[in-house]
mmCIF file of C-alpha atoms in Angstrom:
data_model
loop_
_atom_site.group_PDB
_atom_site.id
_atom_site.type_symbol
_atom_site.label_atom_id
_atom_site.label_comp_id
_atom_site.label_asym_id
_atom_site.label_seq_id
_atom_site.Cartn_x
_atom_site.Cartn_y
_atom_site.Cartn_z
ATOM 1 C CA UNK A 1 -16.878 6.149 6.173
ATOM 2 C CA UNK A 2 -14.163 4.064 4.592
ATOM 3 C CA UNK A 3 -13.157 6.994 2.398
ATOM 4 C CA UNK A 4 -13.045 9.326 5.368
ATOM 5 C CA UNK A 5 -10.928 6.904 7.405
ATOM 6 C CA UNK A 6 -8.541 6.442 4.469
ATOM 7 C CA UNK A 7 -8.192 10.161 3.750
ATOM 8 C CA UNK A 8 -9.995 9.975 0.413
ATOM 9 C CA UNK A 9 -13.307 11.693 1.155
ATOM 10 C CA UNK A 10 -12.243 15.176 0.093
ATOM 11 C CA UNK A 11 -9.329 16.705 -1.766
ATOM 12 C CA UNK A 12 -6.613 18.245 0.449
ATOM 13 C CA UNK A 13 -7.401 21.858 1.348
ATOM 14 C CA UNK A 14 -3.833 22.925 1.880
ATOM 15 C CA UNK A 15 -0.556 22.373 0.121
ATOM 16 C CA UNK A 16 1.146 19.263 1.474
ATOM 17 C CA UNK A 17 4.000 19.475 3.970
ATOM 18 C CA UNK A 18 6.684 16.914 4.840
ATOM 19 C CA UNK A 19 4.897 15.843 7.999
ATOM 20 C CA UNK A 20 1.772 14.954 5.995
ATOM 21 C CA UNK A 21 3.546 11.904 4.545
ATOM 22 C CA UNK A 22 3.977 10.274 7.950
ATOM 23 C CA UNK A 23 0.517 11.400 9.021
ATOM 24 C CA UNK A 24 -1.066 9.773 5.941
ATOM 25 C CA UNK A 25 0.696 6.485 6.633
ATOM 26 C CA UNK A 26 -0.337 6.673 10.308
ATOM 27 C CA UNK A 27 -3.932 7.069 9.151
ATOM 28 C CA UNK A 28 -3.744 4.069 6.797
ATOM 29 C CA UNK A 29 -1.540 2.211 9.313
ATOM 30 C CA UNK A 30 0.678 0.954 6.480
ATOM 31 C CA UNK A 31 1.759 1.742 2.918
ATOM 32 C CA UNK A 32 2.354 -1.227 0.639
ATOM 33 C CA UNK A 33 5.566 -1.261 -1.384
ATOM 34 C CA UNK A 34 5.668 -2.318 -5.003
ATOM 35 C CA UNK A 35 8.485 -1.699 -7.480
ATOM 36 C CA UNK A 36 6.484 -1.548 -10.740
ATOM 37 C CA UNK A 37 6.992 1.933 -12.164
ATOM 38 C CA UNK A 38 5.208 2.277 -15.494
ATOM 39 C CA UNK A 39 3.782 5.259 -13.659
ATOM 40 C CA UNK A 40 4.971 6.441 -10.255
ATOM 41 C CA UNK A 41 5.771 3.536 -7.950
ATOM 42 C CA UNK A 42 2.768 2.547 -5.909
ATOM 43 C CA UNK A 43 3.757 4.082 -2.523
ATOM 44 C CA UNK A 44 4.207 7.479 -4.081
ATOM 45 C CA UNK A 45 0.949 7.220 -6.047
ATOM 46 C CA UNK A 46 -1.042 6.164 -2.933
ATOM 47 C CA UNK A 47 0.217 9.282 -1.150
ATOM 48 C CA UNK A 48 -0.527 11.500 -4.154
ATOM 49 C CA UNK A 49 -4.150 10.337 -4.107
ATOM 50 C CA UNK A 50 -4.418 11.691 -0.572
ATOM 51 C CA UNK A 51 -1.959 14.597 -0.460
ATOM 52 C CA UNK A 52 -2.114 16.016 -3.944
ATOM 53 C CA UNK A 53 0.991 17.815 -5.179
ATOM 54 C CA UNK A 54 3.732 16.712 -2.769
ATOM 55 C CA UNK A 55 7.421 15.862 -3.138
ATOM 56 C CA UNK A 56 8.009 12.072 -3.418
ATOM 57 C CA UNK A 57 11.454 12.519 -1.845
ATOM 58 C CA UNK A 58 9.682 13.273 1.439
ATOM 59 C CA UNK A 59 8.855 9.567 1.746
ATOM 60 C CA UNK A 60 12.534 8.655 1.265
ATOM 61 C CA UNK A 61 13.576 11.292 3.792
ATOM 62 C CA UNK A 62 11.143 10.062 6.416
ATOM 63 C CA UNK A 63 12.566 6.538 6.092
ATOM 64 C CA UNK A 64 16.176 7.721 6.331
ATOM 65 C CA UNK A 65 15.334 9.869 9.372
ATOM 66 C CA UNK A 66 13.770 6.955 11.233
ATOM 67 C CA UNK A 67 10.224 8.308 11.259
ATOM 68 C CA UNK A 68 9.204 5.339 9.073
ATOM 69 C CA UNK A 69 10.373 1.740 8.927
ATOM 70 C CA UNK A 70 9.968 -1.079 6.447
ATOM 71 C CA UNK A 71 8.623 -4.481 7.468
ATOM 72 C CA UNK A 72 6.301 -7.269 6.403
ATOM 73 C CA UNK A 73 2.707 -6.326 7.202
ATOM 74 C CA UNK A 74 -0.003 -6.685 4.480
ATOM 75 C CA UNK A 75 2.956 -7.351 2.249
ATOM 76 C CA UNK A 76 6.221 -5.460 2.368
ATOM 77 C CA UNK A 77 5.144 -2.048 3.716
ATOM 78 C CA UNK A 78 6.214 1.244 5.164
ATOM 79 C CA UNK A 79 4.905 1.724 8.700
ATOM 80 C CA UNK A 80 5.425 4.569 11.153
ATOM 81 C CA UNK A 81 8.170 4.357 13.745
ATOM 82 C CA UNK A 82 5.427 4.510 16.349
ATOM 83 C CA UNK A 83 3.864 1.311 15.020
ATOM 84 C CA UNK A 84 7.009 -0.608 14.192
ATOM 85 C CA UNK A 85 7.318 -2.289 17.605
ATOM 86 C CA UNK A 86 4.020 -4.122 17.065
ATOM 87 C CA UNK A 87 5.269 -5.547 13.773
ATOM 88 C CA UNK A 88 8.606 -6.488 15.318
ATOM 89 C CA UNK A 89 6.754 -8.412 17.987
ATOM 90 C CA UNK A 90 4.522 -10.092 15.462
ATOM 91 C CA UNK A 91 7.440 -11.624 13.504
ATOM 92 C CA UNK A 92 7.055 -14.894 15.347
ATOM 93 C CA UNK A 93 3.493 -15.166 14.046
ATOM 94 C CA UNK A 94 4.563 -14.841 10.439
ATOM 95 C CA UNK A 95 6.262 -18.217 10.095
ATOM 96 C CA UNK A 96 3.556 -19.313 7.642
ATOM 97 C CA UNK A 97 4.077 -16.307 5.370
ATOM 98 C CA UNK A 98 5.754 -17.153 2.055
ATOM 99 C CA UNK A 99 8.610 -14.668 2.613
ATOM 100 C CA UNK A 100 9.436 -16.063 6.049
ATOM 101 C CA UNK A 101 9.192 -19.678 4.832
ATOM 102 C CA UNK A 102 11.541 -19.034 1.913
ATOM 103 C CA UNK A 103 13.963 -17.095 4.105
ATOM 104 C CA UNK A 104 14.092 -19.816 6.785
ATOM 105 C CA UNK A 105 14.628 -22.536 4.169
ATOM 106 C CA UNK A 106 17.337 -20.476 2.468
ATOM 107 C CA UNK A 107 19.183 -20.060 5.760
ATOM 108 C CA UNK A 108 19.070 -23.812 6.335
ATOM 109 C CA UNK A 109 20.357 -24.556 2.861
ATOM 110 C CA UNK A 110 22.743 -21.615 2.322
ATOM 111 C CA UNK A 111 23.797 -20.832 5.884
ATOM 112 C CA UNK A 112 27.441 -20.182 5.050
ATOM 113 C CA UNK A 113 26.678 -17.530 2.414
ATOM 114 C CA UNK A 114 23.940 -15.855 4.451
ATOM 115 C CA UNK A 115 26.040 -15.747 7.609
ATOM 116 C CA UNK A 116 28.964 -14.393 5.648
ATOM 117 C CA UNK A 117 26.881 -11.606 4.183
ATOM 118 C CA UNK A 118 25.556 -10.661 7.625
ATOM 119 C CA UNK A 119 29.145 -10.555 8.947
ATOM 120 C CA UNK A 120 30.164 -8.274 6.081
ATOM 121 C CA UNK A 121 27.451 -5.781 6.952
ATOM 122 C CA UNK A 122 28.354 -6.021 10.632
ATOM 123 C CA UNK A 123 32.026 -5.314 9.802
ATOM 124 C CA UNK A 124 31.743 -2.916 6.884
ATOM 125 C CA UNK A 125 28.398 -1.169 7.268
ATOM 126 C CA UNK A 126 25.157 -0.897 5.211
ATOM 127 C CA UNK A 127 24.952 -2.485 1.759
ATOM 128 C CA UNK A 128 22.745 -2.553 -1.299
ATOM 129 C CA UNK A 129 22.156 -5.517 -3.562
ATOM 130 C CA UNK A 130 23.916 -3.469 -6.278
ATOM 131 C CA UNK A 131 27.118 -3.523 -4.221
ATOM 132 C CA UNK A 132 27.531 -7.177 -5.185
ATOM 133 C CA UNK A 133 28.557 -8.372 -8.643
ATOM 134 C CA UNK A 134 25.740 -9.913 -10.700
ATOM 135 C CA UNK A 135 25.965 -13.409 -12.089
ATOM 136 C CA UNK A 136 23.760 -12.485 -15.046
ATOM 137 C CA UNK A 137 20.144 -11.556 -15.523
ATOM 138 C CA UNK A 138 17.515 -14.259 -15.140
ATOM 139 C CA UNK A 139 13.769 -14.257 -15.263
ATOM 140 C CA UNK A 140 11.749 -12.181 -12.850
ATOM 141 C CA UNK A 141 11.153 -13.288 -9.304
ATOM 142 C CA UNK A 142 12.978 -13.782 -6.025
ATOM 143 C CA UNK A 143 14.729 -16.972 -7.068
ATOM 144 C CA UNK A 144 16.232 -15.412 -10.213
ATOM 145 C CA UNK A 145 18.027 -12.773 -8.117
ATOM 146 C CA UNK A 146 21.787 -13.100 -7.502
ATOM 147 C CA UNK A 147 22.548 -14.898 -4.233
ATOM 148 C CA UNK A 148 23.394 -11.743 -2.259
ATOM 149 C CA UNK A 149 20.091 -10.123 -3.195
ATOM 150 C CA UNK A 150 18.179 -13.225 -2.042
ATOM 151 C CA UNK A 151 20.241 -13.337 1.164
ATOM 152 C CA UNK A 152 19.574 -9.671 1.910
ATOM 153 C CA UNK A 153 15.840 -10.162 1.420
ATOM 154 C CA UNK A 154 15.925 -13.295 3.525
ATOM 155 C CA UNK A 155 17.617 -11.536 6.456
ATOM 156 C CA UNK A 156 15.084 -8.719 6.066
ATOM 157 C CA UNK A 157 12.202 -11.221 6.281
ATOM 158 C CA UNK A 158 13.789 -12.875 9.299
ATOM 159 C CA UNK A 159 14.281 -9.483 11.002
ATOM 160 C CA UNK A 160 18.097 -9.466 11.322
ATOM 161 C CA UNK A 161 18.421 -6.752 8.662
ATOM 162 C CA UNK A 162 16.282 -3.682 8.156
ATOM 163 C CA UNK A 163 16.167 -0.963 5.540
ATOM 164 C CA UNK A 164 18.148 2.068 6.666
ATOM 165 C CA UNK A 165 17.235 4.188 3.636
ATOM 166 C CA UNK A 166 16.622 3.943 -0.077
ATOM 167 C CA UNK A 167 18.772 5.238 -2.917
ATOM 168 C CA UNK A 168 16.773 5.614 -6.166
ATOM 169 C CA UNK A 169 14.340 3.257 -4.515
ATOM 170 C CA UNK A 170 17.024 0.598 -3.956
ATOM 171 C CA UNK A 171 17.080 -0.688 -0.400
ATOM 172 C CA UNK A 172 20.143 0.011 1.711
ATOM 173 C CA UNK A 173 20.289 -2.725 4.340
ATOM 174 C CA UNK A 174 21.784 -2.402 7.820
ATOM 175 C CA UNK A 175 21.730 -4.416 11.004
ATOM 176 C CA UNK A 176 18.314 -4.229 12.624
ATOM 177 C CA UNK A 177 19.724 -2.947 15.899
ATOM 178 C CA UNK A 178 21.316 0.024 14.079
ATOM 179 C CA UNK A 179 18.082 0.994 12.320
ATOM 180 C CA UNK A 180 16.012 0.524 15.461
ATOM 181 C CA UNK A 181 18.393 2.769 17.392
ATOM 182 C CA UNK A 182 17.528 5.618 14.967
ATOM 183 C CA UNK A 183 13.731 5.282 15.127
ATOM 184 C CA UNK A 184 11.876 8.473 15.970
ATOM 185 C CA UNK A 185 10.070 8.024 18.276
ATOM 186 C CA UNK A 186 12.144 5.243 19.861
ATOM 187 C CA UNK A 187 11.019 1.602 19.812
ATOM 188 C CA UNK A 188 8.201 0.872 22.222
ATOM 189 C CA UNK A 189 9.804 -1.908 24.282
ATOM 190 C CA UNK A 190 6.535 -2.660 26.046
ATOM 191 C CA UNK A 191 4.866 -3.608 22.743
ATOM 192 C CA UNK A 192 7.755 -5.883 21.702
ATOM 193 C CA UNK A 193 7.132 -8.298 24.589
ATOM 194 C CA UNK A 194 3.377 -8.625 24.248
ATOM 195 C CA UNK A 195 1.936 -12.104 23.691
ATOM 196 C CA UNK A 196 0.049 -13.367 20.665
ATOM 197 C CA UNK A 197 -3.380 -12.624 22.069
ATOM 198 C CA UNK A 198 -2.568 -8.964 22.835
ATOM 199 C CA UNK A 199 -0.868 -8.445 19.482
ATOM 200 C CA UNK A 200 -3.712 -9.953 17.461
ATOM 201 C CA UNK A 201 -6.198 -7.834 19.375
ATOM 202 C CA UNK A 202 -4.138 -4.737 18.560
ATOM 203 C CA UNK A 203 -4.000 -5.547 14.858
ATOM 204 C CA UNK A 204 -7.723 -6.267 14.693
ATOM 205 C CA UNK A 205 -8.525 -2.903 16.233
ATOM 206 C CA UNK A 206 -6.012 -1.159 13.989
ATOM 207 C CA UNK A 207 -7.532 -2.793 10.908
ATOM 208 C CA UNK A 208 -11.073 -1.704 11.808
ATOM 209 C CA UNK A 209 -9.832 1.836 12.476
ATOM 210 C CA UNK A 210 -8.034 1.985 9.101
ATOM 211 C CA UNK A 211 -11.010 0.545 7.196
ATOM 212 C CA UNK A 212 -13.517 2.944 8.739
ATOM 213 C CA UNK A 213 -16.358 0.442 8.490
ATOM 214 C CA UNK A 214 -15.992 -3.245 7.784
ATOM 215 C CA UNK A 215 -17.479 -6.669 7.933
ATOM 216 C CA UNK A 216 -15.694 -9.227 10.078
ATOM 217 C CA UNK A 217 -14.539 -11.235 7.038
ATOM 218 C CA UNK A 218 -12.509 -8.333 5.639
ATOM 219 C CA UNK A 219 -10.481 -7.579 8.762
ATOM 220 C CA UNK A 220 -7.826 -10.304 8.589
ATOM 221 C CA UNK A 221 -6.592 -9.309 5.120
ATOM 222 C CA UNK A 222 -5.376 -5.868 6.198
ATOM 223 C CA UNK A 223 -2.475 -7.349 8.178
ATOM 224 C CA UNK A 224 -2.664 -10.865 6.744
ATOM 225 C CA UNK A 225 -3.866 -12.284 10.068
ATOM 226 C CA UNK A 226 -4.552 -15.992 10.399
ATOM 227 C CA UNK A 227 -7.033 -17.413 11.144
ATOM 228 C CA UNK A 228 -9.831 -15.237 9.793
ATOM 229 C CA UNK A 229 -11.500 -12.845 12.201
ATOM 230 C CA UNK A 230 -15.008 -13.890 13.228
ATOM 231 C CA UNK A 231 -17.964 -12.095 14.736
ATOM 232 C CA UNK A 232 -17.481 -14.207 17.873
ATOM 233 C CA UNK A 233 -13.936 -12.889 18.219
ATOM 234 C CA UNK A 234 -15.182 -9.312 17.868
ATOM 235 C CA UNK A 235 -17.929 -9.656 20.464
ATOM 236 C CA UNK A 236 -15.670 -8.860 23.477
ATOM 237 C CA UNK A 237 -14.346 -5.771 21.691
ATOM 238 C CA UNK A 238 -17.928 -4.613 21.156
ATOM 239 C CA UNK A 239 -18.749 -5.348 24.794
ATOM 240 C CA UNK A 240 -15.786 -3.278 25.962
ATOM 241 C CA UNK A 241 -16.846 -0.331 23.778
ATOM 242 C CA UNK A 242 -13.669 -0.420 21.636
ATOM 243 C CA UNK A 243 -15.728 -1.386 18.581
ATOM 244 C CA UNK A 244 -19.228 -0.319 17.590
ATOM 245 C CA UNK A 245 -21.528 -2.862 15.944
ATOM 246 C CA UNK A 246 -23.858 -1.343 13.357
ATOM 247 C CA UNK A 247 -26.286 -2.365 10.601
ATOM 248 C CA UNK A 248 -25.736 -1.329 6.982
ATOM 249 C CA UNK A 249 -28.585 -1.289 4.484
ATOM 250 C CA UNK A 250 -28.234 -4.186 2.069
ATOM 251 C CA UNK A 251 -25.733 -6.123 4.209
ATOM 252 C CA UNK A 252 -26.834 -9.431 5.714
ATOM 253 C CA UNK A 253 -24.116 -9.348 8.344
ATOM 254 C CA UNK A 254 -23.216 -6.673 10.895
ATOM 255 C CA UNK A 255 -20.597 -3.994 10.303
ATOM 256 C CA UNK A 256 -17.979 -2.768 12.754
ATOM 257 C CA UNK A 257 -16.634 0.706 13.429
ATOM 258 C CA UNK A 258 -13.751 1.651 15.707
ATOM 259 C CA UNK A 259 -14.798 3.784 18.692
ATOM 260 C CA UNK A 260 -12.377 6.478 17.506
ATOM 261 C CA UNK A 261 -14.703 6.980 14.521
ATOM 262 C CA UNK A 262 -17.885 7.458 16.524
ATOM 263 C CA UNK A 263 -18.156 11.061 15.251
ATOM 264 C CA UNK A 264 -17.748 9.893 11.643
ATOM 265 C CA UNK A 265 -20.451 7.292 12.216
ATOM 266 C CA UNK A 266 -22.828 9.952 13.518
ATOM 267 C CA UNK A 267 -22.109 12.152 10.489
ATOM 268 C CA UNK A 268 -22.701 9.202 8.159
ATOM 269 C CA UNK A 269 -26.025 8.309 9.745
ATOM 270 C CA UNK A 270 -27.122 11.943 9.419
ATOM 271 C CA UNK A 271 -26.037 12.101 5.788
ATOM 272 C CA UNK A 272 -23.326 14.657 6.464
ATOM 273 C CA UNK A 273 -20.344 12.736 5.045
ATOM 274 C CA UNK A 274 -20.192 14.115 1.530
ATOM 275 C CA UNK A 275 -17.514 12.728 -0.796
ATOM 276 C CA UNK A 276 -16.148 15.293 -3.249
ATOM 277 C CA UNK A 277 -12.718 13.934 -4.155
ATOM 278 C CA UNK A 278 -11.766 12.742 -7.650
ATOM 279 C CA UNK A 279 -8.397 10.963 -8.014
ATOM 280 C CA UNK A 280 -6.560 8.064 -9.617
ATOM 281 C CA UNK A 281 -5.748 5.154 -7.295
ATOM 282 C CA UNK A 282 -2.791 2.808 -7.298
ATOM 283 C CA UNK A 283 -3.605 -0.855 -7.908
ATOM 284 C CA UNK A 284 -2.048 -1.420 -4.454
ATOM 285 C CA UNK A 285 -4.096 1.230 -2.644
ATOM 286 C CA UNK A 286 -5.644 -0.094 0.598
ATOM 287 C CA UNK A 287 -9.022 0.936 -0.702
ATOM 288 C CA UNK A 288 -8.958 -1.563 -3.579
ATOM 289 C CA UNK A 289 -6.459 -4.329 -2.779
ATOM 290 C CA UNK A 290 -9.126 -6.646 -1.281
ATOM 291 C CA UNK A 291 -11.278 -7.693 -4.242
ATOM 292 C CA UNK A 292 -14.163 -9.002 -2.143
ATOM 293 C CA UNK A 293 -14.298 -5.816 -0.098
ATOM 294 C CA UNK A 294 -14.126 -3.445 -3.063
ATOM 295 C CA UNK A 295 -16.874 -5.455 -4.834
ATOM 296 C CA UNK A 296 -19.155 -5.301 -1.807
ATOM 297 C CA UNK A 297 -18.427 -1.703 -0.887
ATOM 298 C CA UNK A 298 -18.325 -0.140 -4.343
ATOM 299 C CA UNK A 299 -19.742 -2.710 -6.782
ATOM 300 C CA UNK A 300 -16.382 -2.593 -8.521
ATOM 301 C CA UNK A 301 -14.894 -5.794 -9.949
ATOM 302 C CA UNK A 302 -11.137 -5.378 -9.971
ATOM 303 C CA UNK A 303 -8.081 -7.502 -10.733
ATOM 304 C CA UNK A 304 -4.488 -6.319 -10.642
ATOM 305 C CA UNK A 305 -3.786 -7.309 -14.228
ATOM 306 C CA UNK A 306 -0.005 -6.760 -14.268
ATOM 307 C CA UNK A 307 0.105 -10.309 -12.818
ATOM 308 C CA UNK A 308 -2.221 -11.678 -15.496
ATOM 309 C CA UNK A 309 -0.828 -13.039 -18.796
ATOM 310 C CA UNK A 310 -1.187 -10.375 -21.503
ATOM 311 C CA UNK A 311 -3.740 -12.289 -23.658
ATOM 312 C CA UNK A 312 -6.071 -12.595 -20.660
ATOM 313 C CA UNK A 313 -6.035 -8.943 -19.631
ATOM 314 C CA UNK A 314 -9.329 -7.103 -19.989
ATOM 315 C CA UNK A 315 -8.232 -3.540 -19.348
ATOM 316 C CA UNK A 316 -4.448 -3.344 -19.500
ATOM 317 C CA UNK A 317 -1.189 -3.853 -17.596
ATOM 318 C CA UNK A 318 -1.219 -1.126 -14.917
ATOM 319 C CA UNK A 319 -4.852 -0.170 -14.478
ATOM 320 C CA UNK A 320 -5.671 2.687 -12.084
ATOM 321 C CA UNK A 321 -9.186 2.766 -10.578
ATOM 322 C CA UNK A 322 -10.893 6.157 -10.816
ATOM 323 C CA UNK A 323 -12.455 7.460 -7.616
ATOM 324 C CA UNK A 324 -15.087 10.144 -8.103
ATOM 325 C CA UNK A 325 -17.231 11.608 -5.347
ATOM 326 C CA UNK A 326 -17.455 8.422 -3.339
ATOM 327 C CA UNK A 327 -17.779 5.962 -6.258
ATOM 328 C CA UNK A 328 -15.355 3.939 -8.358
ATOM 329 C CA UNK A 329 -16.575 5.124 -11.747
ATOM 330 C CA UNK A 330 -13.975 3.619 -14.078
ATOM 331 C CA UNK A 331 -10.361 2.678 -14.712
ATOM 332 C CA UNK A 332 -7.524 3.666 -16.972
ATOM 333 C CA UNK A 333 -4.405 1.914 -18.208
ATOM 334 C CA UNK A 334 -1.517 4.347 -17.878
ATOM 335 C CA UNK A 335 2.168 4.564 -18.756
ATOM 336 C CA UNK A 336 4.484 7.479 -18.060
ATOM 337 C CA UNK A 337 7.107 8.313 -20.678
ATOM 338 C CA UNK A 338 9.448 10.298 -18.466
ATOM 339 C CA UNK A 339 12.009 11.373 -21.044
ATOM 340 C CA UNK A 340 9.347 12.703 -23.442
ATOM 341 C CA UNK A 341 7.291 14.179 -20.585
ATOM 342 C CA UNK A 342 4.182 12.301 -21.764
ATOM 343 C CA UNK A 343 1.551 10.670 -19.551
ATOM 344 C CA UNK A 344 -0.083 8.083 -21.831
ATOM 345 C CA UNK A 345 -3.573 6.887 -21.091
ATOM 346 C CA UNK A 346 -3.629 3.805 -23.254
ATOM 347 C CA UNK A 347 -7.271 3.111 -22.515
ATOM 348 C CA UNK A 348 -9.981 4.552 -20.292
ATOM 349 C CA UNK A 349 -13.188 2.716 -19.365
ATOM 350 C CA UNK A 350 -16.115 4.110 -17.453
ATOM 351 C CA UNK A 351 -18.167 1.533 -15.577
ATOM 352 C CA UNK A 352 -21.381 0.320 -17.127
ATOM 353 C CA UNK A 353 -24.187 2.612 -16.083
ATOM 354 C CA UNK A 354 -21.916 5.559 -15.215
ATOM 355 C CA UNK A 355 -23.249 8.714 -16.859
ATOM 356 C CA UNK A 356 -20.401 10.770 -18.397
ATOM 357 C CA UNK A 357 -21.844 14.049 -17.177
ATOM 358 C CA UNK A 358 -19.998 17.330 -17.776
ATOM 359 C CA UNK A 359 -19.094 17.558 -14.098
ATOM 360 C CA UNK A 360 -17.677 14.045 -14.005
ATOM 361 C CA UNK A 361 -15.634 14.595 -17.166
ATOM 362 C CA UNK A 362 -14.334 17.919 -15.881
ATOM 363 C CA UNK A 363 -13.288 16.296 -12.579
ATOM 364 C CA UNK A 364 -11.709 13.365 -14.416
ATOM 365 C CA UNK A 365 -9.808 15.580 -16.794
ATOM 366 C CA UNK A 366 -8.517 17.605 -13.839
ATOM 367 C CA UNK A 367 -7.482 14.477 -11.930
ATOM 368 C CA UNK A 368 -5.577 12.995 -14.863
ATOM 369 C CA UNK A 369 -3.862 16.313 -15.578
ATOM 370 C CA UNK A 370 -2.953 16.772 -11.907
ATOM 371 C CA UNK A 371 -1.391 13.291 -11.735
ATOM 372 C CA UNK A 372 0.503 13.838 -14.961
ATOM 373 C CA UNK A 373 1.803 17.225 -13.810
ATOM 374 C CA UNK A 374 2.884 15.876 -10.402
ATOM 375 C CA UNK A 375 4.579 12.987 -12.129
ATOM 376 C CA UNK A 376 6.686 15.285 -14.314
ATOM 377 C CA UNK A 377 4.937 14.067 -17.491
ATOM 378 C CA UNK A 378 2.574 16.997 -18.097
ATOM 379 C CA UNK A 379 1.540 16.197 -21.660
ATOM 380 C CA UNK A 380 -1.424 13.793 -21.697
ATOM 381 C CA UNK A 381 -1.852 11.406 -24.607
ATOM 382 C CA UNK A 382 -5.253 9.743 -24.690
ATOM 383 C CA UNK A 383 -5.926 6.419 -26.360
ATOM 384 C CA UNK A 384 -9.177 4.488 -26.758
ATOM 385 C CA UNK A 385 -12.078 5.269 -24.464
ATOM 386 C CA UNK A 386 -15.299 3.546 -23.499
ATOM 387 C CA UNK A 387 -17.712 5.122 -24.183
ATOM 388 C CA UNK A 388 -15.843 6.442 -27.202
ATOM 389 C CA UNK A 389 -17.543 9.821 -27.159
ATOM 390 C CA UNK A 390 -15.766 10.985 -23.989
ATOM 391 C CA UNK A 391 -12.359 11.151 -25.712
ATOM 392 C CA UNK A 392 -13.094 14.374 -27.593
ATOM 393 C CA UNK A 393 -14.649 15.941 -24.516
ATOM 394 C CA UNK A 394 -11.581 15.178 -22.388
ATOM 395 C CA UNK A 395 -9.182 16.487 -25.059
ATOM 396 C CA UNK A 396 -11.218 19.667 -25.285
ATOM 397 C CA UNK A 397 -11.011 20.163 -21.529
ATOM 398 C CA UNK A 398 -7.218 19.770 -21.587
ATOM 399 C CA UNK A 399 -6.892 22.227 -24.463
ATOM 400 C CA UNK A 400 -9.142 24.739 -22.707
#
C-alpha cells in the first residue's frame, strides 16, 4: 500500500506530461530538495522513479509559474501551491527547527546586514546569492557561505523571502508577498489563520495519506512534527472515520490508513495490489528517508552515506536503493560523468538472500539503462558487484 500511495507500485503506462510533475508532488505531499549532483539532483531523480522519461525542466517551470512553492517541511521541499498555505501557517510552530533557530539568531546578531539585503530586494527586485561578490571559498556548510547567502537563506527560513524560480538550480529570491501573489491556485487564506491544533491534525492526516499505511511512530517524521504522534492522538481520527485502524501480520502495534485509501486497503487484503515496478531511488526519496520505517517495512538497513566519513562507508558515497517488484533488493553507488556521457556504477550489491534470477537481472539492467539514458549519460560503466557473477550477466544484457 505504501508503494501504491507513493506512485511506485507500477511503472508509468503513458509518457509523462508537464502536469504529471505537480500531480506526483501532490501525491507525495512534498519533494525534498538536495543539491548533491553526482547523479541527477535528488528532486529530479525522485520524479524519474515515478514518471519515467520526463523533462527535468518541467519542475523548474512549475516553480516559476507558481504551481509549486519552496518551503521548510520535512526539510527544504517543493510543495504544491494548493498546499503552501498550510506550511505558511505552520511557520510559527517551527521555531525549534535548526534552520529557524539559526535564522533568528542571525537576525539578532547581524540585523543591519540582513535588513539591508531585504531592502535591496524590495527596491531592486529578485536576487541570487551569485549576484553578490564572494569573500572566498570556505569549507562546506551554511556558516562557510558568504554573508549575503546566509542572509538570503535566513530570510527564507523566516518566511520574508521565497524562491521565485531557479536558474541552473540556483535559487532566485523575491519578497514573499510577490511570490505568493503568483501562486496558482491562489493562497488559501482560510488555512493561513488556522490554529495549532487544526494545522497539526491536517499534517497528521496528510502524512498518513502519503505513507499509504503506517504505524503511529512513523507519522511525525514526514513533516517533522513535534511531539511524536501517538495512538491516543490518532484515536479521535479513527472514531471520525478519517483514519482506518488495521492489523498487519507481524506487527505488534496497529497500522493506520487514510480513508481516501479504503479501496487500496481492500485490494491489499484481497491480494490484488501487485507490485511490478523496478527503479532506482534517490537517497532522499520519501520511501527510504526514515531508516526505522524502511527497516520495518522492507527489511532494508539504509544509511545516507554521503554524510558519513569516507573510511566508514560500507557501500559508497551516493548509494541508490534498488526497488524491484515491491522489495528493496539491493543498492548501487553511482556517479554520472556528464561530459563523457558515462553513467558509472562504482559498485552494486544485492541484499543477502536475494536470488539474482534472470527476470530480476533483466529488470535491473533495464532500470539502470533507463536512468542513464534519461540522465544524458547513456553509456553504462559497471564496477564491482556482489555477488560477483551478476556483472557479466548485466553487461551481456546491455550489449544485447
